[in-house]
Coordinates of C-alpha atoms in Angstrom, one line a residue:
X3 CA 33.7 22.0 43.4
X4 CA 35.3 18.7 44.4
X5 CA 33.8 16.7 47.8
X6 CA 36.4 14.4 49.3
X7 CA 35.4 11.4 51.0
X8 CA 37.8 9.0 52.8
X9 CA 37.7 4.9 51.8
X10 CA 40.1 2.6 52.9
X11 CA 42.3 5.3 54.0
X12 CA 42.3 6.8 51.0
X13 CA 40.7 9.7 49.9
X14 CA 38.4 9.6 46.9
X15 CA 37.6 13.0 44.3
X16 CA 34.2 13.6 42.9
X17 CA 33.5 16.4 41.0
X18 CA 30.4 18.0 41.7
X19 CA 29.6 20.3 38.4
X20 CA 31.5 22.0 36.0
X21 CA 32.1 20.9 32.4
X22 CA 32.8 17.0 31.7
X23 CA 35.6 16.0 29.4
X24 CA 33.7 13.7 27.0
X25 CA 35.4 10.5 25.8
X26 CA 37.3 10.7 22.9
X27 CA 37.3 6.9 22.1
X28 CA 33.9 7.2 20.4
X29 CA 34.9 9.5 18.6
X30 CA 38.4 8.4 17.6
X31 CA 36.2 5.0 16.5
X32 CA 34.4 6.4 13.8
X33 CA 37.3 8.5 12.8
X34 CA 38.9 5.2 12.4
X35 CA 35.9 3.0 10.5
X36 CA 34.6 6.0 8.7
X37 CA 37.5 6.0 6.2
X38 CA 37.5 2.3 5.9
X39 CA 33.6 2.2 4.6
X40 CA 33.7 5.0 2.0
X41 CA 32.4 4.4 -1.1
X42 CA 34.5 5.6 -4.0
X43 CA 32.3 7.2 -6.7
X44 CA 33.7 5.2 -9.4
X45 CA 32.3 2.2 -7.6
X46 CA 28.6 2.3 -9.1
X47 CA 27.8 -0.8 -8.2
X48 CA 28.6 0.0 -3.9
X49 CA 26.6 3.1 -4.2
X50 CA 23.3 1.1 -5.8
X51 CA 24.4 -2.2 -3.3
X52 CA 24.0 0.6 0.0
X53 CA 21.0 2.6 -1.7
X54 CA 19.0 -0.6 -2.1
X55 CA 20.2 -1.9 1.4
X56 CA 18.6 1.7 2.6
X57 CA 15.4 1.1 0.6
X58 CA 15.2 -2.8 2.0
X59 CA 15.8 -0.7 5.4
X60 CA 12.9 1.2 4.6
X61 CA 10.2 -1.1 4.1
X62 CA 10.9 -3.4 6.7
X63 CA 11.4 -0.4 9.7
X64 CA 7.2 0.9 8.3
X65 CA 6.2 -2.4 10.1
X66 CA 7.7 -0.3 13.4
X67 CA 6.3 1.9 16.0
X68 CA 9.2 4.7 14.5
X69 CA 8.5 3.5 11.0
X70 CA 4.7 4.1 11.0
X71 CA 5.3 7.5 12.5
X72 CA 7.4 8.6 9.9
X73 CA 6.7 6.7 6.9
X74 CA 9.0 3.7 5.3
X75 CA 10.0 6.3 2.5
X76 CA 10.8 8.8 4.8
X77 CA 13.1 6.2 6.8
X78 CA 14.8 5.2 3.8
X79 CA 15.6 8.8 3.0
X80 CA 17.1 9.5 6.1
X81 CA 19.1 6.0 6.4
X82 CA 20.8 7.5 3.0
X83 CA 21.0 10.5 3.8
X84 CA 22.7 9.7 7.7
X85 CA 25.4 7.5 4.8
X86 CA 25.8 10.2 2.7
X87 CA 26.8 12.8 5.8
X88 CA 29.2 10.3 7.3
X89 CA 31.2 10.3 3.8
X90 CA 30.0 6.7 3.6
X91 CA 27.8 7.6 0.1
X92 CA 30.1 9.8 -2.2
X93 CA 28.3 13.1 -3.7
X94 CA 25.9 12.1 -6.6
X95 CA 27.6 11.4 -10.0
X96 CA 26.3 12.1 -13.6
X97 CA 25.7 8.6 -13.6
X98 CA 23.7 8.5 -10.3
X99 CA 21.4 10.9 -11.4
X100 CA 20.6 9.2 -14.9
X101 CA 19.8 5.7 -12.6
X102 CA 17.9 7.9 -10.1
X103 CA 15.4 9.5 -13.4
X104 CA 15.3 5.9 -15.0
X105 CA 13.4 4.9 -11.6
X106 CA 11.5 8.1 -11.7
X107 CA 10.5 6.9 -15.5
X108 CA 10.0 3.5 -14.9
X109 CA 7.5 3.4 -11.9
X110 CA 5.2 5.8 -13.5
X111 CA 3.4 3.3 -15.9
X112 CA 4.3 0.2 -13.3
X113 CA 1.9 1.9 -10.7
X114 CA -0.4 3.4 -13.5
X115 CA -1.5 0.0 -15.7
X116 CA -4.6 -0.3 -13.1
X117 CA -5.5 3.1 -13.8
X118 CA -8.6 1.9 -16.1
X119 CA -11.0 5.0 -16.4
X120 CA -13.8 3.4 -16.8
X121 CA -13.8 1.5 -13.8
X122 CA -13.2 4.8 -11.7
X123 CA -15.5 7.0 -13.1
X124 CA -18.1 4.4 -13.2
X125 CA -17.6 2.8 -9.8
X126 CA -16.6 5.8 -7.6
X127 CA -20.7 6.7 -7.2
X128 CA -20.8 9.6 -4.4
X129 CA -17.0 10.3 -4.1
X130 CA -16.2 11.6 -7.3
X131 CA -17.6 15.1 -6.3
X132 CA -15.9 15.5 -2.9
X133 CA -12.8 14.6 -4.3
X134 CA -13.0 16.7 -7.1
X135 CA -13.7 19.6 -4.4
X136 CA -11.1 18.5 -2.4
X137 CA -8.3 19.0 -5.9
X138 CA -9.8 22.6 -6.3
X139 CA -8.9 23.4 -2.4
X140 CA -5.1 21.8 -2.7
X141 CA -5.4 23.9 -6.0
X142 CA -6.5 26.9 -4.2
X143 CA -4.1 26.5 -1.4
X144 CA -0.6 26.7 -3.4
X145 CA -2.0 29.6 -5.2
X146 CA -2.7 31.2 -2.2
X147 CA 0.5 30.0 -1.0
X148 CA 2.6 30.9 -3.6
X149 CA 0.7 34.4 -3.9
X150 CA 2.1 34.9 0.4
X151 CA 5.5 33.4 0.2
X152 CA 6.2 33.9 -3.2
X153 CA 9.6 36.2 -2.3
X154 CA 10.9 33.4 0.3
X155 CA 9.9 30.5 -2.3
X156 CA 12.3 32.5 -5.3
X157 CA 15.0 32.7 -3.0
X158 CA 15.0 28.2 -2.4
X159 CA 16.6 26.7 -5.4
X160 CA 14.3 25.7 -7.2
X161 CA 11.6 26.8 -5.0
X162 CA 8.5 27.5 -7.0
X163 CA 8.8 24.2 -9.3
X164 CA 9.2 22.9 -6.1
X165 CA 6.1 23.8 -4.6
X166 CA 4.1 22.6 -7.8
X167 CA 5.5 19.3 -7.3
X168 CA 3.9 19.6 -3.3
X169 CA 0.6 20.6 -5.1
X170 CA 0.5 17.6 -7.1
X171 CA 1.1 15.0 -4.4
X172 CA -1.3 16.7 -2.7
X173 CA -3.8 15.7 -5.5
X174 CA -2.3 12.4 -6.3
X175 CA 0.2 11.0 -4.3
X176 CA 4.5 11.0 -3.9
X177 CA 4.5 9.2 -7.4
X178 CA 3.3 12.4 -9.0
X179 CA 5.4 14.3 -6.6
X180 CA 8.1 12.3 -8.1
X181 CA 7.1 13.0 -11.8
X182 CA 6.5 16.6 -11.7
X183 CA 9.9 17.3 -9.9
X184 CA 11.7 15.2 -12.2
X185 CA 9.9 16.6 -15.3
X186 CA 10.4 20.8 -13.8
X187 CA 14.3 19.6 -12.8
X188 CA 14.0 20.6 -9.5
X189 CA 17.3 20.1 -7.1
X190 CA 17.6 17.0 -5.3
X191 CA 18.3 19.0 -2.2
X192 CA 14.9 21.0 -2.3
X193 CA 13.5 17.3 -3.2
X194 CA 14.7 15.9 -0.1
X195 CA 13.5 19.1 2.5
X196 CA 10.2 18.8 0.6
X197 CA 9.5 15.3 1.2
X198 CA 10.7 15.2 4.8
X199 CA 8.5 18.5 5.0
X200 CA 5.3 16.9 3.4
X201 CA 5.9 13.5 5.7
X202 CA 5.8 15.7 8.6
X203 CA 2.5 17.7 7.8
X204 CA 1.0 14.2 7.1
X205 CA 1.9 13.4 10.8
X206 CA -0.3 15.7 11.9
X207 CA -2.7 15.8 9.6
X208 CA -4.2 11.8 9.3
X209 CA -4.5 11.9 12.9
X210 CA -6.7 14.8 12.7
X211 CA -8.8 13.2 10.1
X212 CA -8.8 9.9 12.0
X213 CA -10.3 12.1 14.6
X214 CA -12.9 13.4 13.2
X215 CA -13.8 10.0 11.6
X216 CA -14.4 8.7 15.1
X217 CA -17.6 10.7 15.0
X218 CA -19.0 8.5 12.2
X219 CA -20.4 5.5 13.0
X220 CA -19.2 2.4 11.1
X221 CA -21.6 1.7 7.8
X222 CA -23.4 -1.2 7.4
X223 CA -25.2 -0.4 3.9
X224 CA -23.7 0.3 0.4
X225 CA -21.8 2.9 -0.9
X226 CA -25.1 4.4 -2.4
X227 CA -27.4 3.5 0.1
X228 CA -28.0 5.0 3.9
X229 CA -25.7 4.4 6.8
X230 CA -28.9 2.4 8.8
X231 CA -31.1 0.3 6.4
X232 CA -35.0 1.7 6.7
X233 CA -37.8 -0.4 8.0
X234 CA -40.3 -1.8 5.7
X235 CA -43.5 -0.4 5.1
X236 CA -45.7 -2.3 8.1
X237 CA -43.3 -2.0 10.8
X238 CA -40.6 -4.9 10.6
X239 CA -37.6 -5.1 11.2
X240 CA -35.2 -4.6 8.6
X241 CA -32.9 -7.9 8.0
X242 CA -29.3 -6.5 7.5
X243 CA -27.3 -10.0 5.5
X244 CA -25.1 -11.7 8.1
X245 CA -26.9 -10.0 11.0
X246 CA -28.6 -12.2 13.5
X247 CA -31.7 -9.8 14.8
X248 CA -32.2 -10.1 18.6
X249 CA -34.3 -12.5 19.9
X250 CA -34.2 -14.9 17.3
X251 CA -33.3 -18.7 18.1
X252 CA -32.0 -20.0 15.1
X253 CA -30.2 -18.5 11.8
X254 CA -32.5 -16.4 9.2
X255 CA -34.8 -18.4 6.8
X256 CA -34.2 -16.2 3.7
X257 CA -37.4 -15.3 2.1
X258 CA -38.7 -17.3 -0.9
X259 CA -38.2 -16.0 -4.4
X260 CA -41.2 -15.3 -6.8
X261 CA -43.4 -18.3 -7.1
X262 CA -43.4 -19.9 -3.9
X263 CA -40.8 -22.3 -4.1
X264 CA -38.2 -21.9 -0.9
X265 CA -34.4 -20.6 -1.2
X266 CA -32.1 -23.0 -1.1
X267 CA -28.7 -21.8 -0.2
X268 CA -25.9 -24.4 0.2
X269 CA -25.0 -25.9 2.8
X270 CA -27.9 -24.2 5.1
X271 CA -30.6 -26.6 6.4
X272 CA -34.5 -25.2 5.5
X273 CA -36.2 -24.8 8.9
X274 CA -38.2 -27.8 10.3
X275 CA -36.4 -30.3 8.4
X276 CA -35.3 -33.1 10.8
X277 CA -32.4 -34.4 8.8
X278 CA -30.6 -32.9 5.2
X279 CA -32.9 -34.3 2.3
X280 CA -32.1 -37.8 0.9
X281 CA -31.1 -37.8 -2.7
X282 CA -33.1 -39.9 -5.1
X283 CA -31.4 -43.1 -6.0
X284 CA -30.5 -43.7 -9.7
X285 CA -32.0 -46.3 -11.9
X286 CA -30.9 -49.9 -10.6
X287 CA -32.7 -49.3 -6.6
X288 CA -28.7 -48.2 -5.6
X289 CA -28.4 -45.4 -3.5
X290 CA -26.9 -42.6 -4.3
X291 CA -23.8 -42.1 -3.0
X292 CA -22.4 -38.1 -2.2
X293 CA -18.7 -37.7 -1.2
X294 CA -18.3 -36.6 2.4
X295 CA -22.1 -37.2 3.1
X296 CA -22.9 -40.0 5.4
X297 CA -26.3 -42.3 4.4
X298 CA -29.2 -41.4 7.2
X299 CA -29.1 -45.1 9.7
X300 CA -25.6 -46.0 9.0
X301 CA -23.5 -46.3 12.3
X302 CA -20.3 -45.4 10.0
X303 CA -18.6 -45.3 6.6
X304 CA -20.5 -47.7 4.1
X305 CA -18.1 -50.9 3.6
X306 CA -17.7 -51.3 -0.3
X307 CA -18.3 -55.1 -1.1
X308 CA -15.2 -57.7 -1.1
X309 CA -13.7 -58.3 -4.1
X310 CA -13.7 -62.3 -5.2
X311 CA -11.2 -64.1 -2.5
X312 CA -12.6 -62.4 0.4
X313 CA -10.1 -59.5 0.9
X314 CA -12.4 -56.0 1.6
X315 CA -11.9 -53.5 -1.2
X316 CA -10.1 -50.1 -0.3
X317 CA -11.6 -47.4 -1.4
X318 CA -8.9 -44.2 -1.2
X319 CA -9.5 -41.6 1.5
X320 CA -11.7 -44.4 3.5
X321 CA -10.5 -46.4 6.3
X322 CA -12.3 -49.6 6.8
X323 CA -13.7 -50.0 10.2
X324 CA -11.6 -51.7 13.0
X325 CA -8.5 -51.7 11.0
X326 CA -5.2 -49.2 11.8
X327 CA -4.2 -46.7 9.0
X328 CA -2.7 -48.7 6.1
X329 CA 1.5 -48.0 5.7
X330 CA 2.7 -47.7 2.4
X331 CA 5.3 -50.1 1.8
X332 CA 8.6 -48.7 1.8
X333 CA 10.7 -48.1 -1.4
X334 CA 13.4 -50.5 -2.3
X335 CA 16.4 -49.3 0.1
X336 CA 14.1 -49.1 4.0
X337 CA 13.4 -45.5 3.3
X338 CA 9.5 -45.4 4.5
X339 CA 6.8 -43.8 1.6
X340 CA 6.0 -40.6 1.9
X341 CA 2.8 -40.0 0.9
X342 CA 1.8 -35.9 0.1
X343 CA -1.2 -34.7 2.6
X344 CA -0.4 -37.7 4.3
X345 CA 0.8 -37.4 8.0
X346 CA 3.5 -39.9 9.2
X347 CA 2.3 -41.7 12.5
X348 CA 4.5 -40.9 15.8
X349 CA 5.7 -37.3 14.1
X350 CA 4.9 -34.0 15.8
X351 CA 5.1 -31.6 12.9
X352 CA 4.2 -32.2 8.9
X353 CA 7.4 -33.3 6.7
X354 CA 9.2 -30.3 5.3
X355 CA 8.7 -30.5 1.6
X356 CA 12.5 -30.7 -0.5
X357 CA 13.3 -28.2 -2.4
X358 CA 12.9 -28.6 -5.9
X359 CA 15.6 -30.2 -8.2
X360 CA 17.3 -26.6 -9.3
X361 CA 16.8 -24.5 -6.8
X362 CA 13.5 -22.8 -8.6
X363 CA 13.0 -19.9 -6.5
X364 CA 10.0 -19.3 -4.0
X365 CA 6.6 -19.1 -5.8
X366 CA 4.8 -15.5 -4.3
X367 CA 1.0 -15.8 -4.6
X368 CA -0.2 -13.3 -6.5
X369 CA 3.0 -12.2 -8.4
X370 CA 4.7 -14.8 -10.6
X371 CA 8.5 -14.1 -12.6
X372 CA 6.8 -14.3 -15.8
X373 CA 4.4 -11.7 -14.8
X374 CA 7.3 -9.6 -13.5
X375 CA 9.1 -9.9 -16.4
X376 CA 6.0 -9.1 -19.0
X377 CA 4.8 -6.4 -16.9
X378 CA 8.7 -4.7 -17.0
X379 CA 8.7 -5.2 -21.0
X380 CA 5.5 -3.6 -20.6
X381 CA 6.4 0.0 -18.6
X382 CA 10.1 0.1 -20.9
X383 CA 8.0 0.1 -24.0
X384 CA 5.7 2.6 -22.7
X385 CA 9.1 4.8 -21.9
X386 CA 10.4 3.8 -25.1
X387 CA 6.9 5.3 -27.3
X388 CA 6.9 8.6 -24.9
X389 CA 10.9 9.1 -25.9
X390 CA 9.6 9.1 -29.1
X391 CA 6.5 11.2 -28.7
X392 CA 7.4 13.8 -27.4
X393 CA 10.1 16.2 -26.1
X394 CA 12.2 15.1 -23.0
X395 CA 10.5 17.6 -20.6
X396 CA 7.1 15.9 -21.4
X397 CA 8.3 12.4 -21.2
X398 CA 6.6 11.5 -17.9
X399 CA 3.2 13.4 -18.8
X400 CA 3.5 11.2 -22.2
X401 CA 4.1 8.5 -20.2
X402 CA 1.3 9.0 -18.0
X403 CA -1.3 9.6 -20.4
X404 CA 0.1 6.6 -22.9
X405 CA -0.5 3.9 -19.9
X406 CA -3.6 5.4 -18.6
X407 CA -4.6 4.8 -22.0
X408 CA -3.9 1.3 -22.2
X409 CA -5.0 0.6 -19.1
X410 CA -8.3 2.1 -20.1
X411 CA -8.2 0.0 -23.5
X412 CA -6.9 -3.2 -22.2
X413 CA -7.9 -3.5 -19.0
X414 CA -8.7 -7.6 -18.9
X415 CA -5.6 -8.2 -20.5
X416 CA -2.9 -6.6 -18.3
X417 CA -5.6 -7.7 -15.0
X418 CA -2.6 -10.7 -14.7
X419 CA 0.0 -8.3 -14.9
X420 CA -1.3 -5.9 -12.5
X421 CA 0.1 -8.2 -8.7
X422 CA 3.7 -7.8 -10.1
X423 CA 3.6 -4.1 -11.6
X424 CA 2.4 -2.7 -8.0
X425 CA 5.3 -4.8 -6.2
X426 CA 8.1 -3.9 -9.0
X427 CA 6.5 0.1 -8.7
X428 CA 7.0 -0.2 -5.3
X429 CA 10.1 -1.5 -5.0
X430 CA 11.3 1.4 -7.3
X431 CA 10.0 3.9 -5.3
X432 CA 11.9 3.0 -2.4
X433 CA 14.7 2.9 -4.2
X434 CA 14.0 6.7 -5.4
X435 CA 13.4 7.6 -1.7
X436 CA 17.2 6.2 -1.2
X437 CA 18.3 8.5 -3.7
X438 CA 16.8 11.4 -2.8
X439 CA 18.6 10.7 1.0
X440 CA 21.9 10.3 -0.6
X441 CA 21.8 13.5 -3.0
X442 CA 22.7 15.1 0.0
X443 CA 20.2 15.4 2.9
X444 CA 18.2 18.3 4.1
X445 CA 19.4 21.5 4.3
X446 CA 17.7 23.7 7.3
X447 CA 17.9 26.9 5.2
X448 CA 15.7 24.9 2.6
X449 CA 12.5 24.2 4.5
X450 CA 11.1 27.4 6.6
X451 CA 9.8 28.5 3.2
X452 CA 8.5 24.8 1.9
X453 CA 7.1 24.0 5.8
X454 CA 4.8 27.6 5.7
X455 CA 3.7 26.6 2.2
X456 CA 2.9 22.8 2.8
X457 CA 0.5 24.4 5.8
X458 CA -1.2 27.0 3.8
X459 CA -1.9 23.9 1.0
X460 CA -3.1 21.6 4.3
X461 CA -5.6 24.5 5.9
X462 CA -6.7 26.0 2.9
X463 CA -7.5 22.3 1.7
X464 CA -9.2 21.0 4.8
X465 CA -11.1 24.2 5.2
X466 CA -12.7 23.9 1.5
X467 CA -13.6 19.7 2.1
X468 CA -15.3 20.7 5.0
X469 CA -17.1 23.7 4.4
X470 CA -18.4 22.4 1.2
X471 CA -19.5 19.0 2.4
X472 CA -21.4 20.9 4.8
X473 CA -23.4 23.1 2.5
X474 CA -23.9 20.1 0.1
X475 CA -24.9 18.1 2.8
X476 CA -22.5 15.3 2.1
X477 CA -21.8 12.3 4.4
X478 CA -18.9 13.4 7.0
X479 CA -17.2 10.2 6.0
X480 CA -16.9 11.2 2.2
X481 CA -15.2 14.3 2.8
X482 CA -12.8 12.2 4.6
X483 CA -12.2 9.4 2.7
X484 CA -12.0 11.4 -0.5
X485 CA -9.6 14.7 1.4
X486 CA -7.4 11.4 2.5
X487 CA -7.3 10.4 -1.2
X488 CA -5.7 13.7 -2.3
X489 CA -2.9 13.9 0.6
X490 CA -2.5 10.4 0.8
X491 CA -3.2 8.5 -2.1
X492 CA -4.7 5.1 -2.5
X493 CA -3.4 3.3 0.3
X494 CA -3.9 5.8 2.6
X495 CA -7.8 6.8 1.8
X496 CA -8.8 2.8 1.8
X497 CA -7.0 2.0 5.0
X498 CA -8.7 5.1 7.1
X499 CA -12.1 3.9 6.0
X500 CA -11.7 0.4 6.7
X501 CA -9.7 1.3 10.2
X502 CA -13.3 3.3 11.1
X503 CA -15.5 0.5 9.9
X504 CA -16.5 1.8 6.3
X505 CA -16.8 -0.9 4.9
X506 CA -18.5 0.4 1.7
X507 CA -15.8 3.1 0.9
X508 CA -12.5 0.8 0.9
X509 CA -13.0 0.4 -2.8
X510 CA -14.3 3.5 -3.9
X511 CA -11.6 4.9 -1.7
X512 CA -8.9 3.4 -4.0
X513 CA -10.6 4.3 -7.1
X514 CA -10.5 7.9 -6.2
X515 CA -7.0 7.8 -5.2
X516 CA -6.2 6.2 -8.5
X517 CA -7.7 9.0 -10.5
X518 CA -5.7 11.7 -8.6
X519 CA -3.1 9.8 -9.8
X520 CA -3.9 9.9 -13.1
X521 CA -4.5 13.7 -13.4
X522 CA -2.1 14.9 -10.7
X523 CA 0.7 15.2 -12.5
X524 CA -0.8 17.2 -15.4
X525 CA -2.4 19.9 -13.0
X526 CA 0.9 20.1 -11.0
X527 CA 2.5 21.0 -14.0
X528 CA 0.1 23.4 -15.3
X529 CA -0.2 25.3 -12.3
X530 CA 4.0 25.5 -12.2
X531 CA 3.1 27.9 -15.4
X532 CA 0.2 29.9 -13.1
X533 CA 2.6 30.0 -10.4
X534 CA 5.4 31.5 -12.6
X535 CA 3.0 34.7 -13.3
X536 CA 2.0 35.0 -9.6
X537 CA 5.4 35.5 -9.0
X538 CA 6.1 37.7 -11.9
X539 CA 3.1 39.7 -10.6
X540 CA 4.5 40.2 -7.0
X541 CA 7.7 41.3 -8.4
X542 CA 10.0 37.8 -8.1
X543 CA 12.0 36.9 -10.7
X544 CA 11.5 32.9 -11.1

């Protein structure tokens, strides 16, 4: 249907409906480019420039509203995997996939030397049983999974090692996910759908458990201690540290210790003093002087006595009375002194320090390049002694148990190490989420089966935290923290208690997520062997 309408004497076609040509220049444009910006497979060094681009990609897009929804791994995967669909990435190489299980290998004792066992099972207090609870229901879930979908998992490539991989991360975390599908050889395809399968469940599941949290109110009292302090015997009030009770004019006098004699905490005045206590003066009748205390009477700074010839002394960091700040004398060529800490009058920002003669790079506080480097010699070592221990299927449970080990050991030791192990682990695992992307995306045929499995895991989990906290009449919170610890990991457990004001749980919270991921990978891998004879049973042939 075409309406005509007249304009300037000339008539003027609209097309109301019907199918619209689309423009071809879009498309003709990346026909064009597409060509140019593919990556030969001999060109190693291209494919690992654009995989680490993808992983840099990654973690800065988690900071955003679309990278908080889907995870910075998960956008890193796709940003590969979008490359590797366009022709830009070339299919994975024999030498792709030996650098993609060298990351695998190399993260596992980089994100395991804080493991130290006796720090977790000692400090977790009232967690350690809801989380173990929460293990047996992920446990319980893929067997029940596998036991319901065990023909449609057979027919995925690599479908049942798969979904003991999914088990384990949902003890642990994705590094355990990582190491059981690398040690069980599962396709990077399946890898791929599984992970964007997994992210997805874990959209809708934190918020649920956020949810629920919001019931909870926040805790004010230790990890082993009641939410709301009790009352003394005799009716007072309870005195909560740092709380100010109602009523009160002026800060808490904190009570006096055995004997009588009053607390004295720095810097806090005892009540009914009328000005801080004077301290003695030394032999001689001198006062004592105190940096950055001012004598009682004195209208300002004390004036030190003039040297003989009647010039004041200067005392650094005082400025006598009356007089303007001193200027350094300038250097021998007009340049004015620069003084460090020192603030140049009639300047509207502090001077910008020069770099250092060299170019010595940026100093990170917290990780430092020898740390780095030490903490890398560390995890190839531990690579190096599992090679050596064992077979090549068991390297990463080798080199799980070896570090766990040391970490157990020598756990004051590495405690320098540990600020540039987590960054370097974390860096690789980026860069293994990159991979997985490029090995070819997500096939649609491959998740159906891995999306109904992940859900049975996720109820059947859920269902078993809760039902059992409820009969053992544990805290809501603890089922939470400790269910978040098993599909989440670390981070995840520590941020949703101190996001709903449990203040108490953010350590024990990544203690229990660090033990999952100590023992995740071992029951992943033992329950691949169960899984095998569920099938077997149902009549699949694995």
């Amino acid at each position: 249907m075409t309406v005509h309408f007249a304009r300037a004497g000339r008539p003027l076609l609209v097309p109301l409906g019907g199918p619209r040509a689309r423009p071809a220049a879009p498309r003709a444009a990346v026909a064009l480019i597409t060509p140019l910006l593919q990556i030969s497979p001999a060109d190693h060094w291209a494919v690992w420039a654009v995989i680490a681009a993808c992983a840099a990609a990654g973690q800065q897009l988690e900071g955003t509203r679309v990278g908080r929804a889907l995870s910075g791994p998960v956008c890193a995967m796709a940003l590969a995997a979008a490359l590797t669909n366009l022709r830009v990435l070339p299919e994975p190489t024999a030498e792709f996939r030996l650098g993609q299980a060298a990351i695998v290998r190399l993260c596992t004792p980089l994100l395991l030397l804080s493991a130290d066992l006796r720090v977790i099972l000692g400090s977790t207090g009232r967690l350690l049983p809801p989380f173990l609870v929460g293990t047996a229901g992920t446990v319980l879930g893929a067997l029940v999974g596998v036991a319901l979908l065990a023909p449609q998992l057979g027919a995925v490539p690599g479908g049942l090692t798969c979904a003991a991989a999914l088990a384990a991360k949902n003890i642990g975390s994705g590094l355990n996910f990582l190491a059981v599908a690398s040690a069980l050889d599962v396709p990077p395809p399946t890898v791929a759908a599984a992970l964007t399968i997994d992210n997805v469940g874990a959209l809708c599941y934190f918020p649920l458990v956020s949810l629920l949290g919001a019931r909870v109110p926040a805790q004010l009292a230790r990890a082993d201690g009641p939410l709301t302090p009790p009352a003394p015997s005799g009716g007072a009030p309870s005195v909560v540290p740092g709380v100010q009770p109602s009523g009160t004019a002026g800060p808490l006098t904190p009570p006096a210790p055995s004997g009588g004699a009053p607390l004295v905490v720095p810097g806090v005045r005892p009540s009914g003093t009328a000005a801080p206590p004077t301290p003695p003066a030394p032999s001689g009748g001198a006062p004592l002087v105190v940096p950055g205390v001012q004598p009682s009477g004195t209208a300002g700074p004390p004036t030190p006595p003039a040297p003989s010839g009647g010039a004041p002394s200067v005392v650094p960091g005082v400025q006598p009375s009356g007089t303007a700040p001193p200027t350094p004398p300038a250097p021998s060529g007009g340049a004015p002194l620069v003084v460090p800490g020192v603030q140049p009058s009639g300047t509207a920002a502090p001077p910008t320090p020069p770099a250092p003669s060299g170019g010595a790079p940026l100093v990170v506080p917290g990780v430092q390049p020898s740390g780095t480097a030490l903490a890398l010699a560390l995890a190839l070592a531990l690579c190096s002694a599992a090679d050596r221990a064992g077979p090549p299927a068991a390297v990463l449970p080798t080199v799980t148990a070896l570090t766990v080990a040391l970490a157990t050991l020598c756990a004051q030791p590495l405690a320098p190490l540990l600020p540039s192990a987590r960054a370097f682990g974390g860096l690789l695992l980026y860069l293994f989420f990159a991979t997985a992307g490029a090995s070819g995306g997500v096939a649609p045929a491959l998740c159906a089966p891995l999306a109904w499995f992940t859900l049975i895991i996720y109820v059947v989990h859920v269902a078993v935290v809760l039902a059992v906290g409820r009969v053992a009449g544990w805290p809501l919170q603890d089922s939470l923290v400790t269910s978040s610890a098993n599909i989440g990991g670390p981070a995840t457990a520590s941020s949703l208690a101190e996001s709903r004001g449990w203040a108490s749980l953010v350590s024990p919270a990544i203690l229990v997520g660090t033990l999952g991921n100590c023992i995740a990978t071992f029951i992943g891998i033992g329950l691949h062997s169960v899984m095998l004879s569920i099938a077997r049973a149902v009549g699949v042939a694995p």
